[in-house]
C-alpha angles and dihedrals in degrees: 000000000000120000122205112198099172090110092068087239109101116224097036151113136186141213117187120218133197102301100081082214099058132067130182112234125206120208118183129199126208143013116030090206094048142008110195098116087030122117121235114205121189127219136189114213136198124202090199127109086272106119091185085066104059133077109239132194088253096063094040088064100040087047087054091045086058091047094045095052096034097132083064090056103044107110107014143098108258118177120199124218139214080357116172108157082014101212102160103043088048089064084041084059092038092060095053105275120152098237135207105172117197138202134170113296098232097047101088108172095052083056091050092053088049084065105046093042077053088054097041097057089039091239118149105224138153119245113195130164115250123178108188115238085026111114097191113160092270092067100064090052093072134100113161123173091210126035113203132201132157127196083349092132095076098098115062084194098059088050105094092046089048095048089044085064105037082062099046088055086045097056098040088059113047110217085019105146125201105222106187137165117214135175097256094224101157098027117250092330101098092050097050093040086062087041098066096029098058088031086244127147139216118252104181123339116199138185098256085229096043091090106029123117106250096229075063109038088053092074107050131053137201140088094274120181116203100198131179111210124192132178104275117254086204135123114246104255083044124102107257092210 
């Protein structure tokens, strides 16, 4: 099969459709030599300024991870969040996951494309709108074993509010664990700084190309991190990492 990487995302190819603005991207997963027991997720694009609509590096790797580790999601409860195009989450809901994907409450027309890219791949998951830090009454309705977010570390100022509820979920699910990709661009720093301020530890911490597939990493760049987080067993003068 023929790959088309033009898009930056490996693994991908796109078909453009009537809005000269939108694409359809299609992500495989599995086999590069055959894809009959591959999953082929769909994705609708927008070229726009719209980073909720683009499928970015981030989410490529941590859709692989789940893919990769889909014997670990059949059967559970995963909540994405900060989803937008929503690709990992998609191949949660494709193994066999039981999916709420989540996006920012006020930001309307992301949601709407998660619908439709629901739609489009003929998965049954929930979308729901999530503003971190925002403790409305759906939130408390929510136990996932897995949290899921790709590429959700870009913005020091949403920090506090994302990792507030990263440890609400946390501690509403006991054994819940936070798996989330995320551009290293100050080492293991920022990592072990959140660590010790949310009282949070490290699980597993992975270069985000150390298990793609090379027919995919060729075709993205960047020092990505994959990191499984979970709610620190320590005592308080202890190190959380």
């Amino acid at each position: 099969m023929e790959v088309n990487n033009s898009d930056g995302d490996g693994g991908s190819t796109e078909t453009p459709v009537t809005n000269g603005m939108t694409t359809v991207s299609h992500h495989y997963f599995g086999d590069s030599n055959g894809f009959d027991d591959a999953v082929s997720i769909k994705i609708i694009e927008s070229m726009k300024e719209e980073y909720g609509l683009f499928v970015w590096p981030c989410s490529v790797i941590l859709a692989e991870y789940v893919w990769q580790q889909r014997s670990r999601f059949t059967g559970i409860s995963v909540v994405e969040l900060g989803a937008g195009t929503s690709l990992p989450g998609l191949v949660a809901a494709k193994v066999g996951a039981d999916v709420i994907l989540t996006e920012d409450s006020n930001r309307l027309e992301v949601l709407d494309n998660m619908r439709r890219v629901c739609e489009l791949n003929n998965v049954k998951c929930e979308v729901m709108g999530l503003t971190w830090g925002v403790w409305d009454e759906s939130i408390f309705s929510l136990q996932p074993k897995v949290i899921l977010g790709a590429d959700v570390l870009y913005d020091s100022s949403a920090f506090d509010n994302l990792f507030a509820t990263v440890k609400f979920l946390l501690e509403n699910s006991p054994g819940s664990v936070f798996i989330t990709s995320y551009h290293n661009r100050s080492g293991h720093h920022l990592i072990e700084f959140l660590m010790v301020k949310w009282r949070l530890k490290c699980v597993k911490l992975l270069d985000g190309f150390s298990f793609l597939p090379s027919w995919k990493a060729s075709g993205l760049s960047g020092n990505i991190q994959l990191v499984e987080i979970g709610l620190s067993d320590m005592g308080k003068n202890e190190q959380a990492f």
